[in-house]
PDB file of C-alpha atoms in Angstrom:
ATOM      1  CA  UNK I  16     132.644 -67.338  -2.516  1.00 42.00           C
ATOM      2  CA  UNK I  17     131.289 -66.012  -6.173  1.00 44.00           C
ATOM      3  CA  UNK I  18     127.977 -65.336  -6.324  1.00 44.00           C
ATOM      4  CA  UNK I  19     126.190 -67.222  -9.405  1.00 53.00           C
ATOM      5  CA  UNK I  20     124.516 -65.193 -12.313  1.00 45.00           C
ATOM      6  CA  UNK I  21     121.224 -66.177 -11.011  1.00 50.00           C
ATOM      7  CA  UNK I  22     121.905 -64.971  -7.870  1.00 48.00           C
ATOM      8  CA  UNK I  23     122.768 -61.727  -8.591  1.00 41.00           C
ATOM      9  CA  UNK I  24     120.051 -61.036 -10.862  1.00 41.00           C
ATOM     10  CA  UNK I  25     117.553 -62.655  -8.133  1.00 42.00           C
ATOM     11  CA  UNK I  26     119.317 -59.658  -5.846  1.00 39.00           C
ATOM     12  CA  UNK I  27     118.675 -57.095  -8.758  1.00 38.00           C
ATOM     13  CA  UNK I  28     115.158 -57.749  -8.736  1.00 39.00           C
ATOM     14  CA  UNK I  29     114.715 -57.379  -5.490  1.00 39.00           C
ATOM     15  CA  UNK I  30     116.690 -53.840  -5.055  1.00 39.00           C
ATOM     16  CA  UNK I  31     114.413 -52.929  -7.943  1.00 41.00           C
ATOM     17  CA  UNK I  32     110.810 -54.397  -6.971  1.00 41.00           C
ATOM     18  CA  UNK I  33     111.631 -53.197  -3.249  1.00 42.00           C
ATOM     19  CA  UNK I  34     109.698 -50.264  -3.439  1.00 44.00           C
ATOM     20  CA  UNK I  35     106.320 -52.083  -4.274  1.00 45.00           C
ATOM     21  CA  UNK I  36     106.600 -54.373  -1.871  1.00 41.00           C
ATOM     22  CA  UNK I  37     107.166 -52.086   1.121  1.00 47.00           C
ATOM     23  CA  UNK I  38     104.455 -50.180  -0.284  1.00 63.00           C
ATOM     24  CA  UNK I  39     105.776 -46.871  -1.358  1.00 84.00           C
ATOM     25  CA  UNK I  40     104.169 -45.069  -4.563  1.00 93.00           C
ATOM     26  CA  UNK I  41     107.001 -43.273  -6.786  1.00 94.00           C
ATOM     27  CA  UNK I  42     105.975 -41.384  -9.688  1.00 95.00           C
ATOM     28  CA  UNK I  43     107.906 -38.735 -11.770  1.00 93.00           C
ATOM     29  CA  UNK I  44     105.897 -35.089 -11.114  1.00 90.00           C
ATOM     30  CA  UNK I  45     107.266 -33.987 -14.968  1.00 87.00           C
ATOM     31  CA  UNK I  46     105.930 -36.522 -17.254  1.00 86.00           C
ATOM     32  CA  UNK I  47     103.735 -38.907 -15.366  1.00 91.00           C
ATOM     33  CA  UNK I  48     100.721 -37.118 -15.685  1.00 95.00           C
ATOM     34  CA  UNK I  49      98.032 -39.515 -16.956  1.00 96.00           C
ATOM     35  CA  UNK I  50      97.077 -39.086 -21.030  1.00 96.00           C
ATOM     36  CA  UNK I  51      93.725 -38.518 -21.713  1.00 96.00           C
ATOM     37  CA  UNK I  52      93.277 -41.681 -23.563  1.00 96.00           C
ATOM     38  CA  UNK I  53      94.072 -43.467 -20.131  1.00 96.00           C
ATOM     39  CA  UNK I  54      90.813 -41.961 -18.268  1.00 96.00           C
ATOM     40  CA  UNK I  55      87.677 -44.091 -18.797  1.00 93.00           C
ATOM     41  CA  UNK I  56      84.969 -42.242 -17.051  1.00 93.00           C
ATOM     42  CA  UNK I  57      83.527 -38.964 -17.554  1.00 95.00           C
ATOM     43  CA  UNK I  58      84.385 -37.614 -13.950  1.00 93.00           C
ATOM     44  CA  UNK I  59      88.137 -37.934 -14.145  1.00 95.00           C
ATOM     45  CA  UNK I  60      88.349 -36.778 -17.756  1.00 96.00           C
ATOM     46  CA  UNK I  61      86.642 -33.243 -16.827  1.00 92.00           C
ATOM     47  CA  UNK I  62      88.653 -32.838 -13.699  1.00 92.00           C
ATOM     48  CA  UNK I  63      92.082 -32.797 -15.068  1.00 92.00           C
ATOM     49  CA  UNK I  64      91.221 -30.127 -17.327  1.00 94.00           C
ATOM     50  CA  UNK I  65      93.459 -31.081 -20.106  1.00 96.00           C
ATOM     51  CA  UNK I  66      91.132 -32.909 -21.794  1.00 97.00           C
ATOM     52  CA  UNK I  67      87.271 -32.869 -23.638  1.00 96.00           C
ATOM     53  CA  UNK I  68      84.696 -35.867 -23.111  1.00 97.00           C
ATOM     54  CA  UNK I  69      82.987 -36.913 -26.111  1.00 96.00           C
ATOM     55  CA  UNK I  70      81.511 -39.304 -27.971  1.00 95.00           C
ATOM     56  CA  UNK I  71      82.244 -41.401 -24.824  1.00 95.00           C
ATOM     57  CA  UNK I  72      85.737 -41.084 -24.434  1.00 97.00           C
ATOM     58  CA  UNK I  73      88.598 -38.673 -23.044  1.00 97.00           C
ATOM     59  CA  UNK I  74      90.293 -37.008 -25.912  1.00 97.00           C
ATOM     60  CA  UNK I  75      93.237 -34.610 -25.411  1.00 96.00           C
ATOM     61  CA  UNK I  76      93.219 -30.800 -26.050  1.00 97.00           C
ATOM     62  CA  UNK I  77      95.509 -29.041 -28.271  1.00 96.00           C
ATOM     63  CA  UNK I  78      98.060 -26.644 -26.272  1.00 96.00           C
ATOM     64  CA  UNK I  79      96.169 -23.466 -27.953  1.00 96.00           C
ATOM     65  CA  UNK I  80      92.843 -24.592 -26.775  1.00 96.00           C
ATOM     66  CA  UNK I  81      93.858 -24.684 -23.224  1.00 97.00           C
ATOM     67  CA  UNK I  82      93.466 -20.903 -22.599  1.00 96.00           C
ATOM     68  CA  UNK I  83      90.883 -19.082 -20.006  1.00 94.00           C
ATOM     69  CA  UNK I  84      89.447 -21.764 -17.370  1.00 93.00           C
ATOM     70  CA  UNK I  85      91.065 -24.430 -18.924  1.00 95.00           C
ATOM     71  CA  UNK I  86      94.745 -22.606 -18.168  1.00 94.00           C
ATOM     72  CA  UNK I  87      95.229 -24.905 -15.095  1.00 92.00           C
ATOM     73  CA  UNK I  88      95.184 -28.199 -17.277  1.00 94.00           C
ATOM     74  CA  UNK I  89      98.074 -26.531 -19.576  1.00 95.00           C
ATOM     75  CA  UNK I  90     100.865 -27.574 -16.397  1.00 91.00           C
ATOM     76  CA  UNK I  91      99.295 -31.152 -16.377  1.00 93.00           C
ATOM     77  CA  UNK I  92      99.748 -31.170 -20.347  1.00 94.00           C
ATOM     78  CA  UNK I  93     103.685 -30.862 -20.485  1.00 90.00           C
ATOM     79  CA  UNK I  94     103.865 -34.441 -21.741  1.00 87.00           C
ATOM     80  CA  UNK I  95     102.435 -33.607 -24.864  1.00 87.00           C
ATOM     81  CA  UNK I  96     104.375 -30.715 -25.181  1.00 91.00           C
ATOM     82  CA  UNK I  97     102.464 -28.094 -23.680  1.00 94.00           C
ATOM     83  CA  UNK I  98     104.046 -24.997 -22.030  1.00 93.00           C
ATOM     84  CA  UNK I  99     102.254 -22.222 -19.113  1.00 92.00           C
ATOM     85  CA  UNK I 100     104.287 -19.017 -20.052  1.00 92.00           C
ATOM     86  CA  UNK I 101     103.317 -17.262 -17.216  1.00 88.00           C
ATOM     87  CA  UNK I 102     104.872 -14.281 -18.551  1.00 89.00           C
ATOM     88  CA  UNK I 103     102.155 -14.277 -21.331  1.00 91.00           C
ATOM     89  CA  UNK I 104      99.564 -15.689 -19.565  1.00 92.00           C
ATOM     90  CA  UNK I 105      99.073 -18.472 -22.215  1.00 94.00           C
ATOM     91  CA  UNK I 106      99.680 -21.884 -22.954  1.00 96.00           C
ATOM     92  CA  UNK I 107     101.640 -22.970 -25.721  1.00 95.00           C
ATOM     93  CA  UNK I 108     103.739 -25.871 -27.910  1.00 95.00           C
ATOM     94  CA  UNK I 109     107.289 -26.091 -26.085  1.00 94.00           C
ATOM     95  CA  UNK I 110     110.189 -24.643 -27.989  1.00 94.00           C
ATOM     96  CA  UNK I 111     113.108 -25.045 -26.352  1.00 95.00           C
ATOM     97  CA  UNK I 112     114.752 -24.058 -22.805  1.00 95.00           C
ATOM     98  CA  UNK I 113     116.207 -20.654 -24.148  1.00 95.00           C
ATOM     99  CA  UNK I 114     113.007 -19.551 -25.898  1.00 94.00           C
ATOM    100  CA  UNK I 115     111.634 -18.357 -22.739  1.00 91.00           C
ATOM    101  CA  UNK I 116     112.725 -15.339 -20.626  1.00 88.00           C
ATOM    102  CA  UNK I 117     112.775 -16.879 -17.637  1.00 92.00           C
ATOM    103  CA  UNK I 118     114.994 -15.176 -14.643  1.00 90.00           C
ATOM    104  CA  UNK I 119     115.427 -18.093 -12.094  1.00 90.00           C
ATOM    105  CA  UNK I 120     116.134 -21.621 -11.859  1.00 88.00           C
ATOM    106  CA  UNK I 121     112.571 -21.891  -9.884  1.00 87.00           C
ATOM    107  CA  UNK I 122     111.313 -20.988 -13.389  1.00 91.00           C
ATOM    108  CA  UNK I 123     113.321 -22.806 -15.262  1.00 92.00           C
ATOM    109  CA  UNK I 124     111.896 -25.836 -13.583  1.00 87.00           C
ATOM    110  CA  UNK I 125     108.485 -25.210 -14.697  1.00 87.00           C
ATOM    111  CA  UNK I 126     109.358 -26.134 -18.477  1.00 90.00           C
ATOM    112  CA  UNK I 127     108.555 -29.807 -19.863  1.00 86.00           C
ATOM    113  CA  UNK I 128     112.435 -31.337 -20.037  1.00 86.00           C
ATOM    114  CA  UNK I 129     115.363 -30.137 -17.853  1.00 90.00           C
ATOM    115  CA  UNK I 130     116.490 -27.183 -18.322  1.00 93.00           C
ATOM    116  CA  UNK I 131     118.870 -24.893 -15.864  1.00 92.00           C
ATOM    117  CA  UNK I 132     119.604 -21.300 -15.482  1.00 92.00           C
ATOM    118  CA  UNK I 133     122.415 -20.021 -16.392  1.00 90.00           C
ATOM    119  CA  UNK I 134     123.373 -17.007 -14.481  1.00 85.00           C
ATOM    120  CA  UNK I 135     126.179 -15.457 -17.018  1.00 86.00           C
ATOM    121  CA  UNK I 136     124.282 -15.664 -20.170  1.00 90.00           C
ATOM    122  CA  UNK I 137     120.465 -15.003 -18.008  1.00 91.00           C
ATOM    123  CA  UNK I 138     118.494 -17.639 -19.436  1.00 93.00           C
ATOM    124  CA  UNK I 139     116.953 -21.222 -19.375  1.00 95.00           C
ATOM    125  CA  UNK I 140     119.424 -23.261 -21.151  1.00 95.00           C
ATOM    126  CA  UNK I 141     119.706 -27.210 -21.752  1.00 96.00           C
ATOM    127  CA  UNK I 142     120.742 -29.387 -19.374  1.00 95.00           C
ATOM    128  CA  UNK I 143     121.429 -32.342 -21.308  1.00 93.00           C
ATOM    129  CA  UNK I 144     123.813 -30.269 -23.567  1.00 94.00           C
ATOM    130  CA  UNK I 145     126.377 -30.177 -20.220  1.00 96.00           C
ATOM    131  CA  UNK I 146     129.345 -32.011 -19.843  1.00 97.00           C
ATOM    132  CA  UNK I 147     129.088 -34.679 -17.032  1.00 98.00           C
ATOM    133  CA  UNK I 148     129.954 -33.232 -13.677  1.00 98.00           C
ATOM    134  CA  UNK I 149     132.806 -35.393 -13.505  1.00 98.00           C
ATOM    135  CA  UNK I 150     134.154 -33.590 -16.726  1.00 98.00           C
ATOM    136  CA  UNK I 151     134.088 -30.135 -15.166  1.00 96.00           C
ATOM    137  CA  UNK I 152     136.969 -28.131 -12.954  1.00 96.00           C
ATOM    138  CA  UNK I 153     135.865 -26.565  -9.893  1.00 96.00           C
ATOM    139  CA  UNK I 154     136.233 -23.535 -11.032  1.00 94.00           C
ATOM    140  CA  UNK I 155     132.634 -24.788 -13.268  1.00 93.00           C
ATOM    141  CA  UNK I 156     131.059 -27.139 -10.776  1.00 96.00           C
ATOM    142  CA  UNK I 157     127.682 -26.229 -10.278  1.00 95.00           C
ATOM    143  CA  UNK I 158     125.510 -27.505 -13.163  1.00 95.00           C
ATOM    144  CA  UNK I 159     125.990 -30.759 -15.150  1.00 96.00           C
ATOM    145  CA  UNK I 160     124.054 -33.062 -16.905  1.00 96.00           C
ATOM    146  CA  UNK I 161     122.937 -35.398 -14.194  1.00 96.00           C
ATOM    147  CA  UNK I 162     121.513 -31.943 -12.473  1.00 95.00           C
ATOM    148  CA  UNK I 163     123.284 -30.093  -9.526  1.00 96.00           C
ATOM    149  CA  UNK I 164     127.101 -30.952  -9.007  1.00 98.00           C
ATOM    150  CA  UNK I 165     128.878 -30.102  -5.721  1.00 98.00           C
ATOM    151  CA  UNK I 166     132.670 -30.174  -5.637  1.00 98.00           C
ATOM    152  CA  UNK I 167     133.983 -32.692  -3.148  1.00 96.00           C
ATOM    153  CA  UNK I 168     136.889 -35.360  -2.179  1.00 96.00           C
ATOM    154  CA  UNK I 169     138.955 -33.337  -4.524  1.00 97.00           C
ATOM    155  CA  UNK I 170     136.622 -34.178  -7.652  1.00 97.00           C
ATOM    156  CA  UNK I 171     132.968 -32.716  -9.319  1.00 98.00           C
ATOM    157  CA  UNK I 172     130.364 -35.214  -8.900  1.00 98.00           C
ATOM    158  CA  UNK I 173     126.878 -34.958  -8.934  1.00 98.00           C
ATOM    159  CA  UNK I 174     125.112 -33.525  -5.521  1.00 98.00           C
ATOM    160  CA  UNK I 175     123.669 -36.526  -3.957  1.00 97.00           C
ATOM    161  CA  UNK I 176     123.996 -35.154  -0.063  1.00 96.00           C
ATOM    162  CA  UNK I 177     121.979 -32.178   0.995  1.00 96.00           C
ATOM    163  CA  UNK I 178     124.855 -32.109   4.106  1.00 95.00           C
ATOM    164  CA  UNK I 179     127.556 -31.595   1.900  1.00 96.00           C
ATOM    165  CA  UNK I 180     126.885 -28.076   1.236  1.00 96.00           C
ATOM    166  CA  UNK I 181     125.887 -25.319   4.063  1.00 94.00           C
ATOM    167  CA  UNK I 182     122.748 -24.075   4.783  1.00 93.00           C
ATOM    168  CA  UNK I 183     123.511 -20.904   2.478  1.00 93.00           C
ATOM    169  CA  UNK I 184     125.115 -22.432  -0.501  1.00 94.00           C
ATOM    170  CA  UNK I 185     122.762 -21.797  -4.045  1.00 92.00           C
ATOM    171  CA  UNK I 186     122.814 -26.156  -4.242  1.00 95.00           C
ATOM    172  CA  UNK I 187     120.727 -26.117  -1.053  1.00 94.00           C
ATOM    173  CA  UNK I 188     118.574 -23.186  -2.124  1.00 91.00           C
ATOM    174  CA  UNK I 189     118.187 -23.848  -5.740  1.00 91.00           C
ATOM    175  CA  UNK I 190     117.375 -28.210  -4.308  1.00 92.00           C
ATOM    176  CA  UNK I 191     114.579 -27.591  -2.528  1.00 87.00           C
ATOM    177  CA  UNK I 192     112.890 -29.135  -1.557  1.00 85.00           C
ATOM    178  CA  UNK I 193     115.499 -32.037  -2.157  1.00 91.00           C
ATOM    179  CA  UNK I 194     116.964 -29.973   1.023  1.00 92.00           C
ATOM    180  CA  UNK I 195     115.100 -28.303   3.565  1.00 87.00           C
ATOM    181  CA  UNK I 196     117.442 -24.668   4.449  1.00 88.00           C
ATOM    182  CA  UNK I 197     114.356 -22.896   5.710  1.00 83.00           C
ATOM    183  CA  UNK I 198     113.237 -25.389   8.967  1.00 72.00           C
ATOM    184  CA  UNK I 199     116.781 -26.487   9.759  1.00 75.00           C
ATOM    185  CA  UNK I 200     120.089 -24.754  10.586  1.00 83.00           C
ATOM    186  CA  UNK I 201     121.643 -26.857   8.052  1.00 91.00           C
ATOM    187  CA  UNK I 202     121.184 -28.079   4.149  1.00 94.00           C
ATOM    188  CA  UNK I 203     118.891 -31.181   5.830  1.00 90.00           C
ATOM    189  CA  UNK I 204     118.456 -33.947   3.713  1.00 90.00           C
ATOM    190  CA  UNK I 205     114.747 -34.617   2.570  1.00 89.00           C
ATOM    191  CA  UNK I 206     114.590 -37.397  -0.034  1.00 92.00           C
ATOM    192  CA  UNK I 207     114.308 -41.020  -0.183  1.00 89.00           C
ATOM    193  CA  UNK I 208     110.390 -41.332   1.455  1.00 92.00           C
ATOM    194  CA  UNK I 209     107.992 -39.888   3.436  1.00 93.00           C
ATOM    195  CA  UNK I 210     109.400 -40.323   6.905  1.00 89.00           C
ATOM    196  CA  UNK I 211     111.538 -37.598   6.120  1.00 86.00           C
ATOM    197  CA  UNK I 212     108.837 -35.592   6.392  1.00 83.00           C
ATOM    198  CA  UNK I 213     107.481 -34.323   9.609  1.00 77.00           C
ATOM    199  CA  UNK I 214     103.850 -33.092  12.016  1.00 73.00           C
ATOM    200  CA  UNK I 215     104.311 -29.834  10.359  1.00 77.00           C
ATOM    201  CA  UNK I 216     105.889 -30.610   7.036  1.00 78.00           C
ATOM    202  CA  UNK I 217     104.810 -33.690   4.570  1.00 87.00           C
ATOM    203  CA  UNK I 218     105.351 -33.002   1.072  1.00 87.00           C
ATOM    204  CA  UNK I 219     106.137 -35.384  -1.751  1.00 92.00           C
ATOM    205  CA  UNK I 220     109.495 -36.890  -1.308  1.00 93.00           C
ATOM    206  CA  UNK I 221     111.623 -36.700  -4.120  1.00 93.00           C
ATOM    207  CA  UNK I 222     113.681 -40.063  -4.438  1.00 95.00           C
ATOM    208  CA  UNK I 223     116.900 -38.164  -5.522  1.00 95.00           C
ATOM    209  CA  UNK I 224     118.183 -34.476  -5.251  1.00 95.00           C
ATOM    210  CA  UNK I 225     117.977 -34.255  -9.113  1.00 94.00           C
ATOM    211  CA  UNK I 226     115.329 -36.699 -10.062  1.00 92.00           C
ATOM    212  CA  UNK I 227     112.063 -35.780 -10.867  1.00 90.00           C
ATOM    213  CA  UNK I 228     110.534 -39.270  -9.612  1.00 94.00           C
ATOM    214  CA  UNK I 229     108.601 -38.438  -6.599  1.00 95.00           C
ATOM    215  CA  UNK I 230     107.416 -40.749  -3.248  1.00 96.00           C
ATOM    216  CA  UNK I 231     103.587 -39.653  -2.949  1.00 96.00           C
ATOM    217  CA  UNK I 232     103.058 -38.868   1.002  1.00 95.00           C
ATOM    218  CA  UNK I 233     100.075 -37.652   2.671  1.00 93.00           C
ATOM    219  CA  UNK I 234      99.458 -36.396   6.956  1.00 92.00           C
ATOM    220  CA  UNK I 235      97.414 -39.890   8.913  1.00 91.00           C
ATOM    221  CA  UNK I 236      96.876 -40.029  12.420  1.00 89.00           C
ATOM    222  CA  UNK I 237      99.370 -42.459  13.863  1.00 88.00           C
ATOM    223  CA  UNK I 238      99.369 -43.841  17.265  1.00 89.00           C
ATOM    224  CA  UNK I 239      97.116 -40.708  18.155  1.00 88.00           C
ATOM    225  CA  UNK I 240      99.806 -38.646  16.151  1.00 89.00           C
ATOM    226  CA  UNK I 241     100.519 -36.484  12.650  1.00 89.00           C
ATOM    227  CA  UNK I 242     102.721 -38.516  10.928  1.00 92.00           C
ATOM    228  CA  UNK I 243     103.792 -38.004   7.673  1.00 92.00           C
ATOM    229  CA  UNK I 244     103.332 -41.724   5.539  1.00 94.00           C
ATOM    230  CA  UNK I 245     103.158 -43.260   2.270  1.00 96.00           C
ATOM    231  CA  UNK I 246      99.869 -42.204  -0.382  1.00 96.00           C
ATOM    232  CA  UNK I 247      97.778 -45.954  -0.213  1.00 96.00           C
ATOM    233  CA  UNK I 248      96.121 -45.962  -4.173  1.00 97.00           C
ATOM    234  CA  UNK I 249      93.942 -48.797  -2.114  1.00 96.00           C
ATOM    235  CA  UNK I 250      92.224 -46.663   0.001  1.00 96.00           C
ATOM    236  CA  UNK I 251      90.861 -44.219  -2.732  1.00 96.00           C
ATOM    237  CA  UNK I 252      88.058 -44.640  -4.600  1.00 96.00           C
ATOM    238  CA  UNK I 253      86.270 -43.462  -7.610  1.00 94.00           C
ATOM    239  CA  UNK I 254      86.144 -40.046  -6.759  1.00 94.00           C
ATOM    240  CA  UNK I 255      89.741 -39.161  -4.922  1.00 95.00           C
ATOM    241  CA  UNK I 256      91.876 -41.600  -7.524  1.00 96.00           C
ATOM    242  CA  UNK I 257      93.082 -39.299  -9.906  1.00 96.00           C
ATOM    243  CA  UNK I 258      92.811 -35.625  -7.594  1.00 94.00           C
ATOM    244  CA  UNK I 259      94.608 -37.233  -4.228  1.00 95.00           C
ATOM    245  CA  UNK I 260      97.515 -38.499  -6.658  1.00 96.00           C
ATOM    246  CA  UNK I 261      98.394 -35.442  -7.797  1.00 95.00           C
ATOM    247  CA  UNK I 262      96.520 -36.979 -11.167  1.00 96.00           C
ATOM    248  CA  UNK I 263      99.534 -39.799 -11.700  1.00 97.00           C
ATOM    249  CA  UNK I 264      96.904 -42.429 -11.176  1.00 97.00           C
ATOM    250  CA  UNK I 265      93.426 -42.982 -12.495  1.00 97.00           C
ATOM    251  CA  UNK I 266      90.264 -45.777 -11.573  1.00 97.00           C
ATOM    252  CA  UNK I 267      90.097 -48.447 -13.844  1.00 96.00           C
ATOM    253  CA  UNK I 268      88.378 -52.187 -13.116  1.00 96.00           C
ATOM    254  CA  UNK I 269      87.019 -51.050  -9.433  1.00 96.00           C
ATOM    255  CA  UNK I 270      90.965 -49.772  -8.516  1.00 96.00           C
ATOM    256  CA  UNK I 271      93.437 -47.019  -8.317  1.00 97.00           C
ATOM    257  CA  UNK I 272      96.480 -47.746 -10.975  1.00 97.00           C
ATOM    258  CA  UNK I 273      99.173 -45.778 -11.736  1.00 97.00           C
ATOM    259  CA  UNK I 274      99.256 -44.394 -14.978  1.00 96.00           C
ATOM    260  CA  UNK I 275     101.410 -44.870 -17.950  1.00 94.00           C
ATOM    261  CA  UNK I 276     101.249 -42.104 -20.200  1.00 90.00           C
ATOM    262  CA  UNK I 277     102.681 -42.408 -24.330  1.00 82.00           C
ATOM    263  CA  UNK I 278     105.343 -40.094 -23.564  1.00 64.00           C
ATOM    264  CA  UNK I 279     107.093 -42.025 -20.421  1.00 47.00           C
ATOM    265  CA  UNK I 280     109.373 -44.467 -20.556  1.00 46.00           C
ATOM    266  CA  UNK I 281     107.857 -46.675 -18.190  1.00 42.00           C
ATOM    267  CA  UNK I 282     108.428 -49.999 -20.002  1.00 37.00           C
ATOM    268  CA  UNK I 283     112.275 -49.784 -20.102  1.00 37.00           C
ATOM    269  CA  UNK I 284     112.050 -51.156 -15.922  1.00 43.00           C
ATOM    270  CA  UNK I 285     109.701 -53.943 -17.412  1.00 38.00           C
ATOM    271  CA  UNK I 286     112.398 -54.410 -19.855  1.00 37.00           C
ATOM    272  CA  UNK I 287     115.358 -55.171 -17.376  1.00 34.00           C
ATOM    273  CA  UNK I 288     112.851 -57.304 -15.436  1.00 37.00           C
ATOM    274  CA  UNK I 289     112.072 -59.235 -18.058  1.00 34.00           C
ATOM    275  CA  UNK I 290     115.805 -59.673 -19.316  1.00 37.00           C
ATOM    276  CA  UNK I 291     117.299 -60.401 -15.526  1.00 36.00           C
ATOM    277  CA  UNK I 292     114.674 -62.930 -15.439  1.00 38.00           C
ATOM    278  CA  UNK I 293     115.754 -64.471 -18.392  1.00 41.00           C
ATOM    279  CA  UNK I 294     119.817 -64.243 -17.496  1.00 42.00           C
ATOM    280  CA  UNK I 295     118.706 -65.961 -14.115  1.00 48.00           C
ATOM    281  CA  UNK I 296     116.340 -68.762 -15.061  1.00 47.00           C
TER     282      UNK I 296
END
């Protein structure tokens, strides 16, 4: 039996509202930083360091003003274009991937849009100027522009299993920590939410091996045990909001909200929302 139109879009909206409703925070850890303009009281706007209180509100600082003590709020600036060169010691506008002289893909990472390392020419180079992984031989499979690739079932396709790959393949190493290789004897998987984590080990989850949305997690006491469980924004107040999220969320009307800095596209899933509603009602 065919499913109608409104049916499937009723099922669409719930694979994509699932998260909220079991609770789970995801935010991306590149560009959803909160904008200065977001942060109504004094408190938060000194804290993130990134931005000047005056004439009652939170203004942004320019890239070249966030030097000295202020060097710190230059990594939470990257969506307005800011850059730490730790090379120089200094914060400055982006430029590009290959403008820096970067030597791993660890530091590659650290610059505002994706960028990769590429081991033949020895610098940070694009990612989005890749062919597809499905468009490369195996000979090539390694980096695409979805991220990693991993060669498998006789194809390249982009690495979505830390278990297809051992323990000492570069995906594993350069995934982490997408995959765990230094707990575990294998590449062990470690995305999709915070029960991956563990007593010992509870970072942020990533959602995908080459996203850079993230699953907040923090260590609670759990039937008189460490587990490892999903950030709550309603048990923070005032004063932990914006420093316990990792300063993706800010306090605003007596709550903790997520916020939705200029740069981000956060209102293209609003978008499909709104037009699956209208294709189902």
């Amino acid at each position: 039996m065919k499913l109608q139109t409104n049916q499937i879009c009723i099922l669409l909206l719930i694979f994509m509202l699932q998260k909220e409703i079991i609770g789970q925070v995801l935010v991306d850890m590149k560009n959803g930083h909160c904008d200065c303009e977001e942060l109504e009281n004094e408190l938060e706007c000194v804290i993130i360091q990134k931005c000047k209180f005056e004439n009652g509100k939170c203004k942004s600082l320019s890239c070249d003003s966030l030097q000295g003590s202020l060097l710190a709020g230059c990594y939470l600036a990257k969506g307005q274009g800011c850059i730490l060169n730790f090379l120089e010691g200094k914060c400055t506008q982006f430029k590009g991937c290959s403008s820096y002289e970067y030597k791993t893909q660890n530091e590659c990472n650290l610059l505002p849009t994706k960028c990769y390392y590429d081991s033949e020419l020895k610098r940070c180079e694009d990612q989005t100027q890749l062919p597809s992984c499905s468009e490369q031989l195996q000979s090539e499979c390694f980096h695409g522009k979805e991220g990693i690739c991993v060669f498998k079932d006789g194809k390249c396709q982009e690495f979505t299993k830390c278990e297809d790959v051992e323990k000492s393949d570069k995906r594993c190493q350069e995934a982490y920590p997408s995959c765990n290789y230094i707990s575990f004897n294998l590449c062990r998987n470690q995305i999709g939410g915070c029960n991956q984590g563990s007593q010992s080990s509870c970072p942020n989850m990533r959602e995908t091996i080459n996203g850079e949305n993230f699953f907040l997690c923090e260590r609670k006491i759990v039937d008189g045990q460490q587990a490892c469980v999903d950030w709550d924004p309603q048990e923070q107040t005032m004063d932990s909001c914006l420093f316990e999220s990792q300063f993706t969320h800010h306090w605003k009307d007596d709550q903790c909200v997520k916020c939705q800095p200029s740069n981000h596209n956060s209102s293209l899933r609003l978008e499909i929302v709104i037009m699956l509603l209208t294709l189902a009602f």
